[in-house]
mmCIF file of C-alpha atoms in Angstrom:
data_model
loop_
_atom_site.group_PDB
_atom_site.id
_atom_site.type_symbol
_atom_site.label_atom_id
_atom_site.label_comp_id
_atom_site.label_asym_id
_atom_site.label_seq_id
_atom_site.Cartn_x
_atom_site.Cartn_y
_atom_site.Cartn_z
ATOM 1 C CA UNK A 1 157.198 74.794 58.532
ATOM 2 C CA UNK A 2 155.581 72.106 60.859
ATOM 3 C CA UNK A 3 152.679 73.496 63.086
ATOM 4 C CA UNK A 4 153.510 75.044 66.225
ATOM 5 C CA UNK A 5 152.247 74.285 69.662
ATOM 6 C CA UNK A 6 151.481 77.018 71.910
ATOM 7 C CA UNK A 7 149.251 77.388 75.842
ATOM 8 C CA UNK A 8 145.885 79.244 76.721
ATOM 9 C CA UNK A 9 145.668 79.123 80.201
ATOM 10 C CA UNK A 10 142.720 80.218 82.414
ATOM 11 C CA UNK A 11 144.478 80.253 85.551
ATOM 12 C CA UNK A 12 141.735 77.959 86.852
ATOM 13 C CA UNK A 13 140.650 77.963 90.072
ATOM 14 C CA UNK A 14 140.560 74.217 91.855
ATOM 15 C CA UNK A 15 137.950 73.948 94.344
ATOM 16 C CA UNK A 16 139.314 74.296 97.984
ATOM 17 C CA UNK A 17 141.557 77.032 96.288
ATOM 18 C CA UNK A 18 142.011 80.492 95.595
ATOM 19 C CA UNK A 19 143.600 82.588 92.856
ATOM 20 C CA UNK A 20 146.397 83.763 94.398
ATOM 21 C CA UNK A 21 147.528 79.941 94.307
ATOM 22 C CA UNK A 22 146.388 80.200 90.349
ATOM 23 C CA UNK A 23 148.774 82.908 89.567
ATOM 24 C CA UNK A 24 151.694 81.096 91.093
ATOM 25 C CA UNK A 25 150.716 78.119 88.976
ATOM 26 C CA UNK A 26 150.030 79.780 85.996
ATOM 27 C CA UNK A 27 153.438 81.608 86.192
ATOM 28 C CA UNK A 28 154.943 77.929 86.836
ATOM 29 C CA UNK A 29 153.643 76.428 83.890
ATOM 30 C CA UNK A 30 154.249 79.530 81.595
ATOM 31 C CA UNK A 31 158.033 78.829 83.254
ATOM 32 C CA UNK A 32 157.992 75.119 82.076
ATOM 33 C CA UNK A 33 155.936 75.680 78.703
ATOM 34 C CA UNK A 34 159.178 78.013 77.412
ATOM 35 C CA UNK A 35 161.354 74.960 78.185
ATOM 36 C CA UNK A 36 159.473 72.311 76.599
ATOM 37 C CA UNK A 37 159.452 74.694 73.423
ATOM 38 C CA UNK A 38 155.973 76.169 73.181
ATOM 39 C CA UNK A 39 155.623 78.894 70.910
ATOM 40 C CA UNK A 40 153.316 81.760 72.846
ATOM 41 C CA UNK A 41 151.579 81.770 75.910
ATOM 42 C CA UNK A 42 147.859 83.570 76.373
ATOM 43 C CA UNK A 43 145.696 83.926 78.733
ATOM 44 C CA UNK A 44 141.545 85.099 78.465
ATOM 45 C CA UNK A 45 140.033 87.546 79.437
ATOM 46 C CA UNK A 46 136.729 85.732 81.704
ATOM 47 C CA UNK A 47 134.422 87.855 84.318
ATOM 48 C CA UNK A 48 132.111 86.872 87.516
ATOM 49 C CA UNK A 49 133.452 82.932 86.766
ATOM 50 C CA UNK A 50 134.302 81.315 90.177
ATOM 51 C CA UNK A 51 136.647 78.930 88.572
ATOM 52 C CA UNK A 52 138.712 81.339 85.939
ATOM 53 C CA UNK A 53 141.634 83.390 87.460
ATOM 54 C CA UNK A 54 142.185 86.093 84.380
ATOM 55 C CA UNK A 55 140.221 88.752 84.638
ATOM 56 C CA UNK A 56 142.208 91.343 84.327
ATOM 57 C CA UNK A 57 144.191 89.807 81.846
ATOM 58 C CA UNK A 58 146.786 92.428 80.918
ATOM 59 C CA UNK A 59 148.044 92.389 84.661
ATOM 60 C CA UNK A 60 148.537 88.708 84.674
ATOM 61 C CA UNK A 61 150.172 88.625 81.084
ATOM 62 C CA UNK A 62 152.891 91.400 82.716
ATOM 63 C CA UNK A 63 153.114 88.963 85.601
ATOM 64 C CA UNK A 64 153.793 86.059 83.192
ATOM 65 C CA UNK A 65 156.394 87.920 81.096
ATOM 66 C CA UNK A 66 158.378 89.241 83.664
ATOM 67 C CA UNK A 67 158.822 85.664 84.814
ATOM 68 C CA UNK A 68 159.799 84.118 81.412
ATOM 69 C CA UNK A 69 162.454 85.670 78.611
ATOM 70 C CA UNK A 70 161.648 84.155 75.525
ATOM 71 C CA UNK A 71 158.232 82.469 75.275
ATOM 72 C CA UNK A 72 155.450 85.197 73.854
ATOM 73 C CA UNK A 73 152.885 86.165 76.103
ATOM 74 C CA UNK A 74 149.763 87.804 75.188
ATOM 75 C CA UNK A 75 145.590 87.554 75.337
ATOM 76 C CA UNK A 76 143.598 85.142 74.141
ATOM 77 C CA UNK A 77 141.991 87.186 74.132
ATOM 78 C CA UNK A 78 140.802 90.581 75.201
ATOM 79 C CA UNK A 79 137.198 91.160 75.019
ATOM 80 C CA UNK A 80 137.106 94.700 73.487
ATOM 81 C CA UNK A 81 133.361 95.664 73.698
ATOM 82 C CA UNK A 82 133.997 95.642 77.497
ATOM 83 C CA UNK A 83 137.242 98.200 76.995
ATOM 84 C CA UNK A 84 137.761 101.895 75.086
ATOM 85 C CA UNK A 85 140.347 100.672 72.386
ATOM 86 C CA UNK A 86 142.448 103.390 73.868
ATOM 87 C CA UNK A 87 142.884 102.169 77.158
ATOM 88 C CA UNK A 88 143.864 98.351 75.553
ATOM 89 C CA UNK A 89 146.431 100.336 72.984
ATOM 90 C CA UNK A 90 147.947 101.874 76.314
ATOM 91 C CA UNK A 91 147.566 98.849 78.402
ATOM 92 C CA UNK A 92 149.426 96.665 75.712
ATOM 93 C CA UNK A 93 151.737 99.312 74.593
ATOM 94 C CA UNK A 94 152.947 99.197 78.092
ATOM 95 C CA UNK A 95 153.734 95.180 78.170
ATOM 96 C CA UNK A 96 155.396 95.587 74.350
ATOM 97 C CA UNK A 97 157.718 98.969 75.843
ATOM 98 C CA UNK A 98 158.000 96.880 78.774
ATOM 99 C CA UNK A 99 158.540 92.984 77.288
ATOM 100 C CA UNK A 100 159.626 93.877 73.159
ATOM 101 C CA UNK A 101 158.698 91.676 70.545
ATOM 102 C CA UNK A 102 156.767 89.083 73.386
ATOM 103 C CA UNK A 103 153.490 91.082 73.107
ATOM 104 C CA UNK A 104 150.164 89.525 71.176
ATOM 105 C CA UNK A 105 147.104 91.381 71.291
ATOM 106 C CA UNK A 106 143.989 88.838 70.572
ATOM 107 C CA UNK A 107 140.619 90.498 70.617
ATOM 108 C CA UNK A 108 136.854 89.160 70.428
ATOM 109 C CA UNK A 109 133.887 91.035 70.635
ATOM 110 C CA UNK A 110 132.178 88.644 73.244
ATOM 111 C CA UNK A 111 131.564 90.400 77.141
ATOM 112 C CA UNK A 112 132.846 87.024 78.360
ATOM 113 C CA UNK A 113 130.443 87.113 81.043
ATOM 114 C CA UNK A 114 126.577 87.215 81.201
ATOM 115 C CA UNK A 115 124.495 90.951 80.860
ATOM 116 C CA UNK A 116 124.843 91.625 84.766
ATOM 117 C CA UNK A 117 128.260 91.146 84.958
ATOM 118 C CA UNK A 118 128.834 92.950 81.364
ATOM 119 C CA UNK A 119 126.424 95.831 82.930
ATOM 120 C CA UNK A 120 128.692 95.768 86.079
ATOM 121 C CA UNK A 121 131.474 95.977 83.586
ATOM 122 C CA UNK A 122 130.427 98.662 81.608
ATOM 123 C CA UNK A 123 127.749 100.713 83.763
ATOM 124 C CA UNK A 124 125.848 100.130 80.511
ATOM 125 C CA UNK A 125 124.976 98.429 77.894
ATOM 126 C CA UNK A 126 125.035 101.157 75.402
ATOM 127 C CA UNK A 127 128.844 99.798 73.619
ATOM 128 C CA UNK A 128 127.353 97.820 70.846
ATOM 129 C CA UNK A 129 129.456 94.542 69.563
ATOM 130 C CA UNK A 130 128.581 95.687 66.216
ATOM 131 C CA UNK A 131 130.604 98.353 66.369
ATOM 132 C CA UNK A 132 133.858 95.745 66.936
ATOM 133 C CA UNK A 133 135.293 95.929 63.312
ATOM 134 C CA UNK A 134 135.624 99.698 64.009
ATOM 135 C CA UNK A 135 137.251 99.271 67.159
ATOM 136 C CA UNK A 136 139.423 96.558 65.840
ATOM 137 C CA UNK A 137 140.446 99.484 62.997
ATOM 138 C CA UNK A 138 140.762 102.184 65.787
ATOM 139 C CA UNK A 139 143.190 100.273 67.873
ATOM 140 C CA UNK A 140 145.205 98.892 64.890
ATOM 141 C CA UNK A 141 145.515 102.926 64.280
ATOM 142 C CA UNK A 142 146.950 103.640 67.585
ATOM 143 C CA UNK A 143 149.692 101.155 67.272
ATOM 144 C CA UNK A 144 150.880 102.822 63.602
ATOM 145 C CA UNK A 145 153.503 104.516 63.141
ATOM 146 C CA UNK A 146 151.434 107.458 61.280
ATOM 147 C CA UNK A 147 147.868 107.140 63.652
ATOM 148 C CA UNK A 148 145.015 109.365 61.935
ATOM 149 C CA UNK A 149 143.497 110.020 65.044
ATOM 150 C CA UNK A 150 144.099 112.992 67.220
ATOM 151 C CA UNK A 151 144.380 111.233 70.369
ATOM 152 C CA UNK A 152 147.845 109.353 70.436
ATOM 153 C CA UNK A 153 148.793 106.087 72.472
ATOM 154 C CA UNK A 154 151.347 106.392 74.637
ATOM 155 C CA UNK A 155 152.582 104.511 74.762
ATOM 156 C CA UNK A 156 151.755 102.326 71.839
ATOM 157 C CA UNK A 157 152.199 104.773 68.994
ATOM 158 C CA UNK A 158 154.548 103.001 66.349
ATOM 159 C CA UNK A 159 154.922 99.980 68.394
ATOM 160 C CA UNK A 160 153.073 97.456 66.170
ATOM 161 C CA UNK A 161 151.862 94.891 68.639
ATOM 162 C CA UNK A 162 150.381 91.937 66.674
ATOM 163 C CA UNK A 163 146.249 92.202 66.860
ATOM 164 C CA UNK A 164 144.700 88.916 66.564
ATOM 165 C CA UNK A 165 140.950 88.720 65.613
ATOM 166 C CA UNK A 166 139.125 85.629 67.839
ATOM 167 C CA UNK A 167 136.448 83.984 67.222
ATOM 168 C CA UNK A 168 134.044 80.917 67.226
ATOM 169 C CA UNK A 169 131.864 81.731 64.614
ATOM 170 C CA UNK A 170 131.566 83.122 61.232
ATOM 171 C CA UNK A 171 131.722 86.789 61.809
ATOM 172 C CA UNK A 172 135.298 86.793 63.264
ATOM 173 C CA UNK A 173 136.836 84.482 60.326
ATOM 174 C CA UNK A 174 135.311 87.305 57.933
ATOM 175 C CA UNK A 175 136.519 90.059 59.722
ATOM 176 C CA UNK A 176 140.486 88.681 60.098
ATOM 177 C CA UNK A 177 140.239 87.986 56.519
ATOM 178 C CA UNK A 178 139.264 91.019 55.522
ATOM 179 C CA UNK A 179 141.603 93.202 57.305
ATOM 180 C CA UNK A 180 143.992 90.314 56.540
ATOM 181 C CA UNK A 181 144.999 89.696 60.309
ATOM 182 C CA UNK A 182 145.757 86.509 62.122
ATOM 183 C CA UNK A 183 142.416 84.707 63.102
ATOM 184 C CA UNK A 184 142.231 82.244 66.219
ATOM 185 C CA UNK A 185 139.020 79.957 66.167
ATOM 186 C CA UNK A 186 137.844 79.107 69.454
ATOM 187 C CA UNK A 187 137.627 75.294 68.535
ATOM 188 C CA UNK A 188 138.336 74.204 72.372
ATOM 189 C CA UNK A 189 134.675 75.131 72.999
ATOM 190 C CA UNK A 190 132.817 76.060 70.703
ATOM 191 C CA UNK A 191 133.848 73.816 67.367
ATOM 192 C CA UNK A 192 130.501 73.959 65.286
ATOM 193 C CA UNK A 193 131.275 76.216 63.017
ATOM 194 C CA UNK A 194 135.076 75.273 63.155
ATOM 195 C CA UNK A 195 135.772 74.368 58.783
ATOM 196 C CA UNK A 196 133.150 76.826 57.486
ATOM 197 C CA UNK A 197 134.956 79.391 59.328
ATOM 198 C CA UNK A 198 138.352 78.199 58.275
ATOM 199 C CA UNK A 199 137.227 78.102 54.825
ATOM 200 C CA UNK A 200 135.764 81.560 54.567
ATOM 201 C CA UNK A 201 138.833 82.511 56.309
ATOM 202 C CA UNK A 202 140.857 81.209 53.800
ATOM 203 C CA UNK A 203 138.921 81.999 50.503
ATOM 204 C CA UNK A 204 138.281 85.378 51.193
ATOM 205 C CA UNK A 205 141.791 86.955 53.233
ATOM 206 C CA UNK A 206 143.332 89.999 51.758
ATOM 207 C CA UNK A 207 146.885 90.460 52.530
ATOM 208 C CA UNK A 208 147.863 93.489 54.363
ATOM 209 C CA UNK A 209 150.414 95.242 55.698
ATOM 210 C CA UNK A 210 150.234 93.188 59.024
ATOM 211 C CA UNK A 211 150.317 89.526 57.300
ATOM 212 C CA UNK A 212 150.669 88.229 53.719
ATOM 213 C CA UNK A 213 148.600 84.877 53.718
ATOM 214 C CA UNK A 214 146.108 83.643 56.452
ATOM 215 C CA UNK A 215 147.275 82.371 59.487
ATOM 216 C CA UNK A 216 145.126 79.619 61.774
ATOM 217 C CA UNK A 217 145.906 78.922 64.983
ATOM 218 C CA UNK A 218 143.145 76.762 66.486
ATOM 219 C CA UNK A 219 141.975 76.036 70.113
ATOM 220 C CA UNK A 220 142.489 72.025 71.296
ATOM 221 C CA UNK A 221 141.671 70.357 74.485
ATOM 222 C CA UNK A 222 144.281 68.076 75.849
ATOM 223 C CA UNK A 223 143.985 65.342 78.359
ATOM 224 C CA UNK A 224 147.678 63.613 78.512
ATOM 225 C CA UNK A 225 148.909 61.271 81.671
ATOM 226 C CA UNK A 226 151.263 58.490 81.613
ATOM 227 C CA UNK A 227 148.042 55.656 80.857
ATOM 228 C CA UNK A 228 145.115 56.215 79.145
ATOM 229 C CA UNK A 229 143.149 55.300 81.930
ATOM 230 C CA UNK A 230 144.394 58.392 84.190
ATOM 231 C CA UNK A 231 144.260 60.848 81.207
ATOM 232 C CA UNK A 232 140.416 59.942 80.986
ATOM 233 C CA UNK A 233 139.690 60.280 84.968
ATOM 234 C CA UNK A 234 141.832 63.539 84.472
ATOM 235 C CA UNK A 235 139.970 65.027 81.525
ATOM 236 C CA UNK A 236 136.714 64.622 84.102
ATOM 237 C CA UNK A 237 137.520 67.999 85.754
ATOM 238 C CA UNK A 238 137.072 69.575 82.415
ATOM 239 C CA UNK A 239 133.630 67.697 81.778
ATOM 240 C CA UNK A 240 132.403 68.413 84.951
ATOM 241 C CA UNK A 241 133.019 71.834 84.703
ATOM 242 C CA UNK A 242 131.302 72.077 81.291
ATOM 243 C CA UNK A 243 128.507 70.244 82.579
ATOM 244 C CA UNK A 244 127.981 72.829 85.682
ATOM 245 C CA UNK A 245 128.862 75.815 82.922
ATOM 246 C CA UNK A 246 125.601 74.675 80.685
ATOM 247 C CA UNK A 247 124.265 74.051 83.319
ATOM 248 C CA UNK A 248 124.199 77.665 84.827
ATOM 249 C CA UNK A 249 125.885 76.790 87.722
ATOM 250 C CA UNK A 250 129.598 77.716 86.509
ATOM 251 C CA UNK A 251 131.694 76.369 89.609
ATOM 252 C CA UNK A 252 135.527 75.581 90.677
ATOM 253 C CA UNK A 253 137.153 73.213 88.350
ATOM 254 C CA UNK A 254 136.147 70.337 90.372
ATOM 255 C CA UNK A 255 138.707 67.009 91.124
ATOM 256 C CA UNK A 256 138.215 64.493 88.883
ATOM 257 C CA UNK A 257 135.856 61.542 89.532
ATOM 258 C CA UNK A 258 135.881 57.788 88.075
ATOM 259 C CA UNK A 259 133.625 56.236 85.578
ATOM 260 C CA UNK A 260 131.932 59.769 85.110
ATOM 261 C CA UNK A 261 131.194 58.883 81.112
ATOM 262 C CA UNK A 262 128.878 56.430 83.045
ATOM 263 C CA UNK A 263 127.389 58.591 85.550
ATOM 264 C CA UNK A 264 125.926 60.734 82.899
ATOM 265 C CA UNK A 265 122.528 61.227 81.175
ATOM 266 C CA UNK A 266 122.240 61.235 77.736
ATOM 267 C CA UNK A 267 121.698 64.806 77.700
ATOM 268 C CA UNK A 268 124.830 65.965 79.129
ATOM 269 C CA UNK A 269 126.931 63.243 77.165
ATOM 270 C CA UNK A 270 125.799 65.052 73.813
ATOM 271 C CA UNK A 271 126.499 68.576 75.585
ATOM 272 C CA UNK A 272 130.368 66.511 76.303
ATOM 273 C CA UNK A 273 130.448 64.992 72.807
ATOM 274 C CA UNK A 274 129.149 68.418 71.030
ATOM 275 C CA UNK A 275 131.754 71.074 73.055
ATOM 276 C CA UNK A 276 134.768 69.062 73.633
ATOM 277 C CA UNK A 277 134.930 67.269 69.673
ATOM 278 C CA UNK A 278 138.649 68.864 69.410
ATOM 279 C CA UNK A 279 140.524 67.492 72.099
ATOM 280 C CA UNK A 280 143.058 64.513 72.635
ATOM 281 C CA UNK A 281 142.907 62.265 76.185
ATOM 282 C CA UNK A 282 145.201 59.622 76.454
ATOM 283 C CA UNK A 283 148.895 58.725 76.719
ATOM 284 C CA UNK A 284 152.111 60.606 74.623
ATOM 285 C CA UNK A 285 151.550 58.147 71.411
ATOM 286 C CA UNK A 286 147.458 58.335 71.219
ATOM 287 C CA UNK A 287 147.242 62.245 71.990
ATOM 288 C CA UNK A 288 149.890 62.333 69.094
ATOM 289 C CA UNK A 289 148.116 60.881 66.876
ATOM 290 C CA UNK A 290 144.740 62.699 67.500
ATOM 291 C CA UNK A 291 147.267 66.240 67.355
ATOM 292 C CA UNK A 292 148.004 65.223 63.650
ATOM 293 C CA UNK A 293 145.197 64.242 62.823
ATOM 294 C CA UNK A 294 143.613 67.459 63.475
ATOM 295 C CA UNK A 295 145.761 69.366 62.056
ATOM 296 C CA UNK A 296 145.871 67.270 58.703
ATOM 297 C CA UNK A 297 142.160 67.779 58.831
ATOM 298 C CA UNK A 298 141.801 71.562 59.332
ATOM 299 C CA UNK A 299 145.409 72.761 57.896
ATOM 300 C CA UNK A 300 145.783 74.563 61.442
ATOM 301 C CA UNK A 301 149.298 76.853 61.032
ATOM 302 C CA UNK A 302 149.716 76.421 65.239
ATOM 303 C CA UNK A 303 147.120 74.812 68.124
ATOM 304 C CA UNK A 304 146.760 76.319 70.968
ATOM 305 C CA UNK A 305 146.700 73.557 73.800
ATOM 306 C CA UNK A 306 144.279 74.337 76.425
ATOM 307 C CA UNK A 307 144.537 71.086 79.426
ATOM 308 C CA UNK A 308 142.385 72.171 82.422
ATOM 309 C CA UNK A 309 143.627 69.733 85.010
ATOM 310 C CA UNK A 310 142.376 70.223 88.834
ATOM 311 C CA UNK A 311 146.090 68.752 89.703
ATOM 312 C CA UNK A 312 148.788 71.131 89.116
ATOM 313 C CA UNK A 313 151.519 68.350 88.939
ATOM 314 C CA UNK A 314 149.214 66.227 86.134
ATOM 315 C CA UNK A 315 148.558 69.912 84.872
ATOM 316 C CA UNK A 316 152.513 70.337 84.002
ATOM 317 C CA UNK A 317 152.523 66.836 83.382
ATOM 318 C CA UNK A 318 150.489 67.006 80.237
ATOM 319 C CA UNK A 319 151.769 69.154 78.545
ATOM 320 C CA UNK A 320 155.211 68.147 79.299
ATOM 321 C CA UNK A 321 154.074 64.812 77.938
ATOM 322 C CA UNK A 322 152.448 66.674 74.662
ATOM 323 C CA UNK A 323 155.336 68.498 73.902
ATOM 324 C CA UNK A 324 157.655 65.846 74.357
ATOM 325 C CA UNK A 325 155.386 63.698 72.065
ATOM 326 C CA UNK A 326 155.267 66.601 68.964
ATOM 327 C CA UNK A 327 158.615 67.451 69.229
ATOM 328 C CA UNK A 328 159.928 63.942 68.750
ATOM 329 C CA UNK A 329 157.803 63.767 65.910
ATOM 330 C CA UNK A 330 159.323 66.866 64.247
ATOM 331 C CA UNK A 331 162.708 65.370 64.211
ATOM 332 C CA UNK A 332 161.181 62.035 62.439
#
C-alpha cells in the first residue's frame, strides 16, 4: 500500500490574532483535509507558546471530531510526564466512547514547554521522564480488556485506543519497538537523528498484540502555493518563527516577508537549514517530487504534513494543492 498523507496542526496563532479565530480555522481545515483524503488528523499538545493554540489538546481533538465523520483525529501528541496516565486513559476513553474507531492516542515524554511552565504544570518537578516507559505500560493497561490494575478507566477499560510512542530521538524509536507500537519521529523539527532512529526502530521491533511489523509515520514541513516564488515568501512565517523560537523569544507566527533567505546571518541560515531539512516549498509538481523522494529515502509507512502558513486561505491552499498532487500520483 502507497504511503498515506495525514495533518498535525498547531492551531497557530497569526499575529494580530487570537485563538478563538485558531479553533475555527483549525476545525475548517480538519473539515477540508477529510475531503481531500487525508488519513488522520492530530494536533500537539504545546504550553506558555504565544503562537500555538493546543494546549489542552484533548478538548480541541473533541472539537475537531465532532465537526468531521470520517477523518481520525487524535494527539500528536500528548505529553504524558505532564499528565497521571489515568486521567489521559479517561480523557481519551471519553473521545473513543464518544467518536469510535476515530481516536489515536500519541504520547512523548517531553513537558513541551520550558521548567517554569512544566513547574506551573505540574506544581513540581518531582514526575520523572524516566519513568515514561512505565507510564506508557500503565495506560496501555487501562485500555485492556483484562487491566491488572485495581483502579479501572472509565471509561476506557476494553476500548483499545491506538497508543502511539513520539519521538525525535533515539529513546522513543527503542521504546515503540520494544513494546512493538506505532512510532512517529518528529522529523518536522527536529530531523538529526531521523535514519538512526528509523533503523533501530526497525531492527529491533517486536510484534505485539497491538501491531505486527513497525509502522513509521514521519513529520514533513510543507510550503505549497500556486508558483514557487509565493510558496518560498509563504514558508517565511515558518522560518521566522523558528528563528524567534531559538532565539528565546517564541512569538505569533509572524506574516511572511520577501527575500528573508537574504536578510539572514549565517547563523540563523544553518539554524533554517539544520531544523527544517524535511520539508517541501514550491508548486504541486516540485513539492511532489521532494514528498517521494523522502519517502523513498526513509521507507516512511505515512507523513504527517505539518504547513504553518500565517494566511488561512494559502493555509488550506497547500494542502489542497499537496493532496491533489499525491493523489494524482497514486492513480499513475
Amino acid at each position: 500500500m502507497k504511503p498515506r498523507l495525514s495533518v498535525l496542526d498547531l492551531s497557530p496563532i497569526p499575529q494580530g490574532s487570537e485563538a478563538a479565530q485558531s479553533f475555527k480555522h483549525t476545525l475548517a481545515l480538519a473539515q477540508h483535509a477529510e475531503k481531500w483524503g487525508y488519513h488522520r488528523y492530530w494536533l500537539a499538545e504545546h504550553h506558555g507558546m504565544p503562537g500555538i493554540a493546543s494546549a489542552a489538546t484533548s478538548i480541541l481533538i473533541g472539537h475537531v471530531a465532532a465537526g468531521t465523520t470520517t477523518i481520525r483525529v487524535g494527539a500528536g501528541g500528548i505529553m504524558l510526564p505532564n499528565h497521571s496516565p489515568l486521567v489521559i486513559a479517561e480523557q481519551f476513553g471519553t473521545l473513543e466512547s464518544l467518536f469510535p474507531k476515530r481516536i489515536d492516542l500519541g504520547v512523548g515524554r517531553a513537558p513541551g514547554s520550558d521548567q517554569v511552565t512544566a513547574r506551573a504544570l505540574r506544581r513540581n518537578l518531582d514526575s520523572d521522564a524516566d519513568a515514561f516507559p512505565q507510564d506508557v505500560v500503565e495506560l496501555l493497561d487501562y485500555f485492556s480488556a483484562e487491566p491488572q490494575r485495581p483502579v479501572k478507566a472509565v471509561p476506557g477499560t476494553g476500548l483499545q485506543v491506538p497508543v502511539w510512542i513520539l519521538g525525535s530521538s533515539l529513546f522513543g524509536a527503542q521504546l515503540a519497538a520494544a513494546l512493538g507500537l506505532p512510532f512517529a519521529f518528529a522529523s518536522h523539527f527536529a530531523p538529526a537523528y531521523l535514519m538512526q532512529a528509523i533503523e533501530i526502530y526497525r531492527e529491533t521491533f517486536r510484534p505485539s498484540q497491538y501491531l505486527e511489523q513497525p509502522y513509521l509515520m514521519l513529520g514533513f514541513n510543507v510550503f505549497a502555493a500556486d508558483t514557487e516564488e509565493e510558496a518560498v515568501f509563504l514558508a517565511s512565517s515558518m522560518q521566522q518563527a523558528f528563528i524567534n523560537l531559538r532565539s528565546g523569544s517564541p512569538s505569533k507566527l509572524p506574516p511572511p516577508v520577501f527575500d528573508l533567505w537574504n536578510q539572514l546571518g549565517g547563523a540563523e541560515r544553518a539554524i533554517l537549514n539544520q531544523v527544517l531539512s524535511c520539508s517541501a516549498t514550491g508548486s504541486g509538481p516540485k513539492v511532489l517530487s521532494e514528498i517521494q523522494a523522502f519517502i523513498a529515502k526513509t521507507g516512511a509507512d505515512e507523513l504527517m504534513i505539518t504547513s504553518q502558513i500565517f494566511d488561512h486561505q494559502k493555509r488550506l491552499r497547500s494542502y489542497e494543492i499537496t493532496a491533489d498532487a499525491y493523489n494524482v500520483s497514486l492513480q499513475d
